[in-house]
Coordinates of C-alpha atoms and ligand atoms in Angstrom, one line a residue:
M1 CA 130.1 81.0 72.7
R2 CA 132.3 78.2 71.4
H3 CA 130.8 75.3 73.4
Q4 CA 127.4 76.1 74.0
W5 CA 126.2 78.2 71.0
G6 CA 129.0 76.5 68.9
G7 CA 128.3 73.1 70.2
E8 CA 124.7 72.8 71.2
L9 CA 123.0 75.7 68.7
I10 CA 119.4 75.9 69.2
L11 CA 119.6 72.8 71.9
G12 CA 121.2 75.3 74.2
W13 CA 117.7 77.1 74.9
D14 CA 116.6 74.1 77.1
H15 CA 119.1 75.6 79.6
W16 CA 119.3 79.4 78.7
M17 CA 115.5 79.8 79.1
D18 CA 116.0 79.8 82.7
L19 CA 118.7 82.1 83.1
P20 CA 116.4 85.4 84.2
S21 CA 115.0 83.4 86.8
Q22 CA 118.3 81.7 88.0
I23 CA 120.3 85.3 87.7
G24 CA 117.0 86.9 89.3
D25 CA 117.0 84.8 92.2
Q26 CA 120.8 85.4 92.7
I27 CA 120.0 88.9 92.8
A28 CA 117.4 88.3 94.9
A29 CA 119.6 86.7 97.8
H30 CA 122.5 88.3 97.1
V31 CA 122.1 91.9 96.3
V32 CA 118.4 93.4 96.8
G33 CA 117.2 91.1 99.5
A34 CA 114.0 89.5 97.8
G35 CA 112.6 85.9 98.1
P36 CA 112.9 83.1 95.1
G37 CA 110.6 83.9 92.4
E38 CA 110.4 87.6 92.8
V39 CA 113.5 88.7 90.6
I40 CA 114.0 88.5 87.0
V41 CA 116.4 90.0 84.5
S42 CA 114.8 91.4 81.3
D43 CA 115.1 94.4 78.8
S44 CA 116.6 97.9 80.2
T45 CA 115.9 99.8 83.0
T46 CA 113.5 102.1 81.0
V47 CA 111.4 99.1 79.6
N48 CA 111.1 97.8 82.8
L49 CA 110.0 100.8 84.3
Y50 CA 107.4 101.1 81.4
K51 CA 106.0 97.6 81.9
L52 CA 105.7 98.3 86.1
V53 CA 104.2 101.7 86.0
H54 CA 101.7 100.2 83.8
A55 CA 100.9 97.4 85.5
A56 CA 100.7 99.5 88.7
L57 CA 98.2 101.7 87.2
G58 CA 95.9 99.1 85.8
H59 CA 95.9 97.6 89.6
R60 CA 94.7 100.9 91.2
P61 CA 93.5 104.2 90.7
G62 CA 94.6 107.4 91.7
H63 CA 97.5 109.8 90.7
V64 CA 101.2 108.9 90.4
V65 CA 103.7 110.7 93.0
A66 CA 107.2 111.2 91.4
S67 CA 110.2 113.4 91.5
T68 CA 111.3 116.2 89.9
D69 CA 114.9 115.4 90.2
D70 CA 114.7 111.7 89.3
F71 CA 117.1 110.4 86.7
P72 CA 115.5 111.4 82.9
T73 CA 113.7 108.1 81.6
D74 CA 111.9 107.7 85.1
R75 CA 110.4 111.2 84.5
Y76 CA 109.7 110.5 80.9
I77 CA 108.1 107.2 81.2
V78 CA 106.2 108.1 84.3
S79 CA 104.6 111.0 82.6
A80 CA 104.0 109.1 79.2
V81 CA 102.2 106.0 81.0
A82 CA 100.3 108.3 83.3
E83 CA 98.9 110.5 80.4
A84 CA 98.0 107.0 78.4
H85 CA 96.1 106.0 81.6
G86 CA 94.4 109.2 82.1
R87 CA 96.3 110.1 85.1
R88 CA 97.8 113.0 87.0
V89 CA 101.8 113.2 87.7
V90 CA 102.1 115.0 91.1
W91 CA 105.7 116.1 91.4
I92 CA 108.0 116.5 94.5
D93 CA 110.4 118.9 94.4
P94 CA 113.0 117.6 96.7
H95 CA 116.4 119.6 98.5
P96 CA 118.9 119.4 96.0
V97 CA 121.8 117.8 98.2
D98 CA 119.3 116.0 100.9
G99 CA 116.9 114.1 98.4
V100 CA 113.5 113.3 98.9
Q101 CA 111.8 113.0 102.5
P102 CA 109.2 111.0 104.0
A103 CA 107.3 114.2 104.6
D104 CA 107.8 115.1 100.9
V105 CA 105.8 112.0 99.9
A106 CA 103.4 112.5 103.0
A107 CA 102.2 115.8 101.7
V108 CA 100.9 114.1 98.1
V109 CA 100.2 110.8 98.6
E110 CA 96.7 110.7 99.7
G111 CA 94.7 109.5 97.0
A112 CA 97.7 108.0 94.9
A113 CA 98.0 104.9 93.2
L114 CA 101.6 104.9 92.9
V115 CA 104.8 106.4 94.1
L116 CA 107.8 106.1 92.0
L117 CA 111.3 107.2 93.2
S118 CA 115.1 106.5 93.2
H119 CA 116.4 105.0 96.4
V120 CA 119.8 106.5 95.5
Q121 CA 119.4 110.1 94.1
Y122 CA 121.7 109.7 90.7
R123 CA 123.3 113.1 91.3
S124 CA 123.9 114.1 94.9
G125 CA 124.0 110.6 95.9
A126 CA 121.5 111.2 98.6
L127 CA 120.0 107.8 100.0
A128 CA 116.2 107.9 100.4
D129 CA 114.8 106.5 103.9
L130 CA 113.1 103.4 102.0
A131 CA 111.6 101.8 104.7
A132 CA 109.9 105.1 105.8
I133 CA 108.7 106.3 102.5
T134 CA 107.5 102.8 101.8
T135 CA 105.2 102.9 104.8
V136 CA 104.0 106.5 104.2
A137 CA 102.9 105.2 101.0
H138 CA 101.2 101.9 102.1
D139 CA 99.2 103.9 104.9
A140 CA 97.7 106.3 102.0
G141 CA 96.9 103.0 100.1
A142 CA 99.6 103.6 97.3
L143 CA 102.0 101.1 95.7
V144 CA 105.7 101.8 95.5
L145 CA 108.1 101.3 92.6
W146 CA 111.9 102.3 93.8
D147 CA 114.3 102.7 91.1
C148 CA 117.6 101.0 92.7
S149 CA 120.1 101.5 89.4
H150 CA 122.3 103.6 91.8
S151 CA 121.8 101.2 95.0
G152 CA 121.7 98.0 93.6
G153 CA 125.3 96.1 94.4
S154 CA 126.2 99.2 96.5
V155 CA 123.6 99.6 99.2
P156 CA 121.5 96.7 100.9
I157 CA 118.2 97.2 99.9
G158 CA 116.2 94.9 101.9
L159 CA 113.0 94.5 99.5
R160 CA 111.2 91.9 101.6
A161 CA 112.0 93.2 104.6
H162 CA 110.3 96.3 103.9
D163 CA 107.3 95.2 102.0
V164 CA 108.1 96.8 98.6
D165 CA 105.6 96.4 95.8
L166 CA 107.6 96.9 92.8
A167 CA 111.3 97.5 92.2
V168 CA 113.7 97.7 89.3
G169 CA 117.4 98.3 88.6
C170 CA 120.2 98.3 86.2
T171 CA 123.6 95.7 86.0
Y172 CA 125.7 98.0 84.6
K173 CA 126.6 100.3 87.4
Y174 CA 127.5 98.8 90.9
L175 CA 126.9 95.0 89.2
N176 CA 129.8 95.6 86.8
S177 CA 128.0 93.4 83.9
G178 CA 129.1 96.1 80.9
P179 CA 127.5 98.6 78.8
G180 CA 123.9 98.0 77.9
S181 CA 123.6 94.8 80.0
P182 CA 120.0 93.9 80.8
A183 CA 118.4 95.0 83.7
W184 CA 116.6 93.5 86.8
L185 CA 113.0 94.0 87.9
Y186 CA 111.3 92.8 91.1
V187 CA 107.5 92.1 91.7
A188 CA 106.2 91.1 95.4
E189 CA 105.0 87.6 95.2
G190 CA 101.4 88.8 96.2
L191 CA 101.1 91.0 93.8
Q192 CA 102.3 88.9 90.9
A193 CA 99.2 87.1 89.6
D194 CA 97.2 90.4 89.4
M195 CA 100.0 92.4 87.7
R196 CA 99.0 93.2 83.6
H197 CA 101.5 95.0 81.4
P198 CA 101.0 95.8 77.8
V199 CA 104.0 94.4 76.1
Q200 CA 102.5 90.7 76.0
G201 CA 105.2 89.1 74.1
W202 CA 105.6 84.9 74.0
M203 CA 108.2 84.8 76.6
G204 CA 105.8 85.9 79.2
A205 CA 103.1 83.4 78.5
A206 CA 102.2 80.5 81.0
D207 CA 103.7 77.9 78.4
V208 CA 105.9 79.1 75.8
F209 CA 106.0 76.5 73.5
A210 CA 102.5 75.7 73.5
M211 CA 102.0 78.9 70.7
G212 CA 98.6 79.0 71.3
P213 CA 96.0 81.4 69.9
A214 CA 95.8 83.8 72.5
Y215 CA 98.1 85.2 75.3
E216 CA 97.9 83.0 78.5
Q217 CA 100.0 85.2 81.3
D218 CA 102.2 83.3 83.3
L219 CA 101.3 83.6 86.9
G220 CA 104.7 84.7 88.4
V221 CA 107.6 87.3 87.5
R222 CA 108.1 85.7 84.4
S223 CA 105.1 87.3 82.9
F224 CA 107.4 90.5 82.8
L225 CA 109.4 88.8 80.1
T226 CA 108.9 89.7 76.4
G227 CA 111.0 88.5 74.1
S228 CA 114.2 86.3 73.3
L229 CA 116.9 86.3 76.0
P230 CA 120.2 88.1 75.2
V231 CA 122.2 85.1 76.2
L232 CA 125.3 86.4 76.2
A233 CA 124.3 89.7 77.8
L234 CA 122.7 87.5 80.4
T235 CA 126.0 85.4 81.4
A236 CA 127.9 89.0 81.9
V237 CA 125.0 89.7 84.7
A238 CA 125.6 86.3 86.1
G239 CA 129.4 87.0 86.6
G240 CA 129.1 90.7 88.0
V241 CA 126.3 89.1 90.4
S242 CA 128.4 86.3 91.4
L243 CA 131.4 88.9 92.1
T244 CA 128.9 91.0 94.7
A245 CA 127.6 87.7 96.1
E246 CA 131.5 86.4 96.9
A247 CA 132.5 89.9 98.4
G248 CA 128.9 90.3 100.3
I249 CA 126.8 93.2 100.1
E250 CA 127.4 94.0 103.9
T251 CA 130.9 94.5 103.3
I252 CA 130.6 96.2 100.1
R253 CA 128.5 98.6 102.0
S254 CA 130.8 99.0 104.5
V255 CA 133.8 99.7 102.0
S256 CA 132.0 102.0 100.3
M257 CA 131.1 104.2 103.4
D258 CA 134.7 104.2 104.2
L259 CA 135.8 105.0 100.7
T260 CA 133.1 108.1 100.5
D261 CA 133.9 109.2 104.2
Y262 CA 137.8 109.5 102.9
F263 CA 137.0 111.0 99.8
I264 CA 135.2 113.7 101.8
A265 CA 137.7 114.2 104.0
L266 CA 140.2 114.5 101.4
V267 CA 138.2 117.2 99.5
D268 CA 137.5 119.2 102.8
E269 CA 141.1 119.2 103.3
H270 CA 142.6 119.7 99.5
L271 CA 139.3 121.1 97.1
T272 CA 137.2 123.5 99.6
P273 CA 140.2 125.6 99.7
L274 CA 139.9 125.8 96.1
G275 CA 136.5 126.8 95.7
F276 CA 134.6 123.4 96.1
E277 CA 131.5 122.7 97.5
L278 CA 130.4 119.3 98.7
G279 CA 127.3 118.1 96.8
T280 CA 126.5 115.1 98.9
P281 CA 125.0 114.3 102.3
R282 CA 127.9 114.2 105.0
D283 CA 126.1 111.6 106.9
R284 CA 127.4 108.5 105.7
H285 CA 124.0 106.9 106.3
R286 CA 122.1 109.1 104.3
R287 CA 124.4 108.6 101.2
G288 CA 125.1 105.9 98.8
G289 CA 128.4 105.1 96.7
H290 CA 129.0 108.2 94.5
V291 CA 130.5 111.6 95.6
S292 CA 129.3 114.9 93.9
I293 CA 131.5 117.8 94.3
R294 CA 130.7 121.3 92.8
H295 CA 132.6 123.8 91.1
P296 CA 131.9 126.9 88.9
H297 CA 134.5 124.8 86.3
A298 CA 133.2 121.7 86.7
Q299 CA 132.7 120.8 82.9
A300 CA 136.3 122.1 81.9
L301 CA 137.6 120.1 84.9
D302 CA 136.1 117.2 83.8
R303 CA 137.3 117.2 80.5
N304 CA 140.7 117.7 81.4
L305 CA 140.6 115.0 84.2
R306 CA 139.3 112.5 81.8
A307 CA 142.4 112.8 79.6
R308 CA 144.1 111.9 82.7
K309 CA 142.3 108.9 83.3
V310 CA 140.5 110.1 86.2
I311 CA 137.3 109.5 84.7
G312 CA 134.0 111.2 86.4
D313 CA 130.6 112.6 85.1
F314 CA 130.0 116.2 84.4
R315 CA 126.2 116.6 85.5
F316 CA 124.8 120.0 85.0
P317 CA 125.1 122.9 86.4
D318 CA 128.2 122.4 88.0
S319 CA 128.7 119.0 89.0
L320 CA 131.5 116.4 89.0
R321 CA 130.3 113.2 90.5
L322 CA 132.9 110.3 91.1
G323 CA 131.9 106.6 91.6
L324 CA 133.7 105.4 94.1
A325 CA 133.0 101.4 93.3
P326 CA 134.0 99.3 96.1
L327 CA 135.0 96.3 94.1
T328 CA 137.4 98.1 92.0
T329 CA 138.3 101.4 93.7
S330 CA 140.8 101.9 96.4
F331 CA 141.8 104.4 99.0
E332 CA 145.0 105.2 97.1
D333 CA 142.6 105.9 93.6
C334 CA 140.8 108.2 95.8
W335 CA 143.9 110.2 97.0
R336 CA 145.1 110.5 93.5
A337 CA 142.2 111.4 92.2
V338 CA 141.6 114.3 94.6
A339 CA 145.4 115.5 94.0
A340 CA 144.5 115.4 90.1
I341 CA 141.4 117.6 90.5
A342 CA 143.2 120.0 92.7
E343 CA 146.1 119.9 90.3
E344 CA 143.7 120.9 87.3
T345 CA 141.8 123.3 89.2
R346 CA 144.9 125.4 90.0
R347 CA 146.0 124.9 86.2
L348 CA 142.3 126.6 85.4
A349 CA 142.5 129.7 87.9
Ligands
LIG401 C1 121.2 104.0 84.9 C2 119.5 104.7 85.4 C3 118.8 104.2 84.5 C4 119.2 103.4 83.2 O1 118.2 103.1 82.4 P1 118.4 102.4 80.9 O2 117.2 101.9 80.5 O3 119.3 101.5 81.5 O4 119.1 103.3 80.0 C5 117.6 104.4 84.9 N1 117.1 105.3 85.7 C6 118.2 105.4 86.9 C7 117.6 106.1 88.2 C8 119.4 105.0 86.4 O5 120.4 105.6 87.4

């Protein structure tokens, strides 16, 4: 603020203009496993989903496959964009704990244009088999769009290794960039020149300062930029991403699996006798970084726990979701949280 905006004023744009690509390349290299020039940071996850679903439906004919258990914004956006294109959405209804399976997709994907799914389910924490589902979609001629909001920064993703077409994710969960920080989006290099989206802003033009009479699209991932960049918020994303890069995503994943194993062992020992059920897969390779536990009084418990600074989320109808962020959550934090949950549950009984 003081040195760049205060001292350089608009001259700062000379170097700020490249922040979406520079930070995108860091996310590509250290967080999601993509190549340089395949990721940019821009807008919100919601707006990025809107742009990418539009682009995918403009790219090929057919219906859309999506999931009834997906995060609301994903379901709402896909419904609206499919309707605008005159396409059907075929909904998968996955197992509430284990999440979407390759066979669920295989059953409805023939003739589809696009499969949109979340890599880690926001309620149960189930980790989808991204590699197998991507192959199932490709075998049927469909594109895949993975929402990695709950896996970016917590689970290695391997977008390029698994030949993923499109992906989005937020930066304010495991990437620690602060509330409302801009999201990232990924478009596989081979698709970029053929993708069109409807938010044709000047920042997505091939030559931003040519200011010509008509829109000429950038042929790279920058075409998915829209308007002026939120420079301060982008700076926060750079900080969050560099922490992740410094720790290493493989190390983060390994600590995350140990933390969730430990948390689940504590749940079995101290909370199951009080009427809790685990709402997250037990197999550490089939879950992401958060754990959900179910109890009929989950909503009241969540409120009372927040007053004690044990801060989770209540998720309708009976889930208490705890996000064990490996960069900031310790094993002792897990122990203290479970002790507090047990105490508060006894008090309610
Ligand atoms: C957190 C989250 C979002 C958030 O979307 P915003 O536009 O950033 O509010 C979207 N999808 C999923 C799956 C999420 O977990």
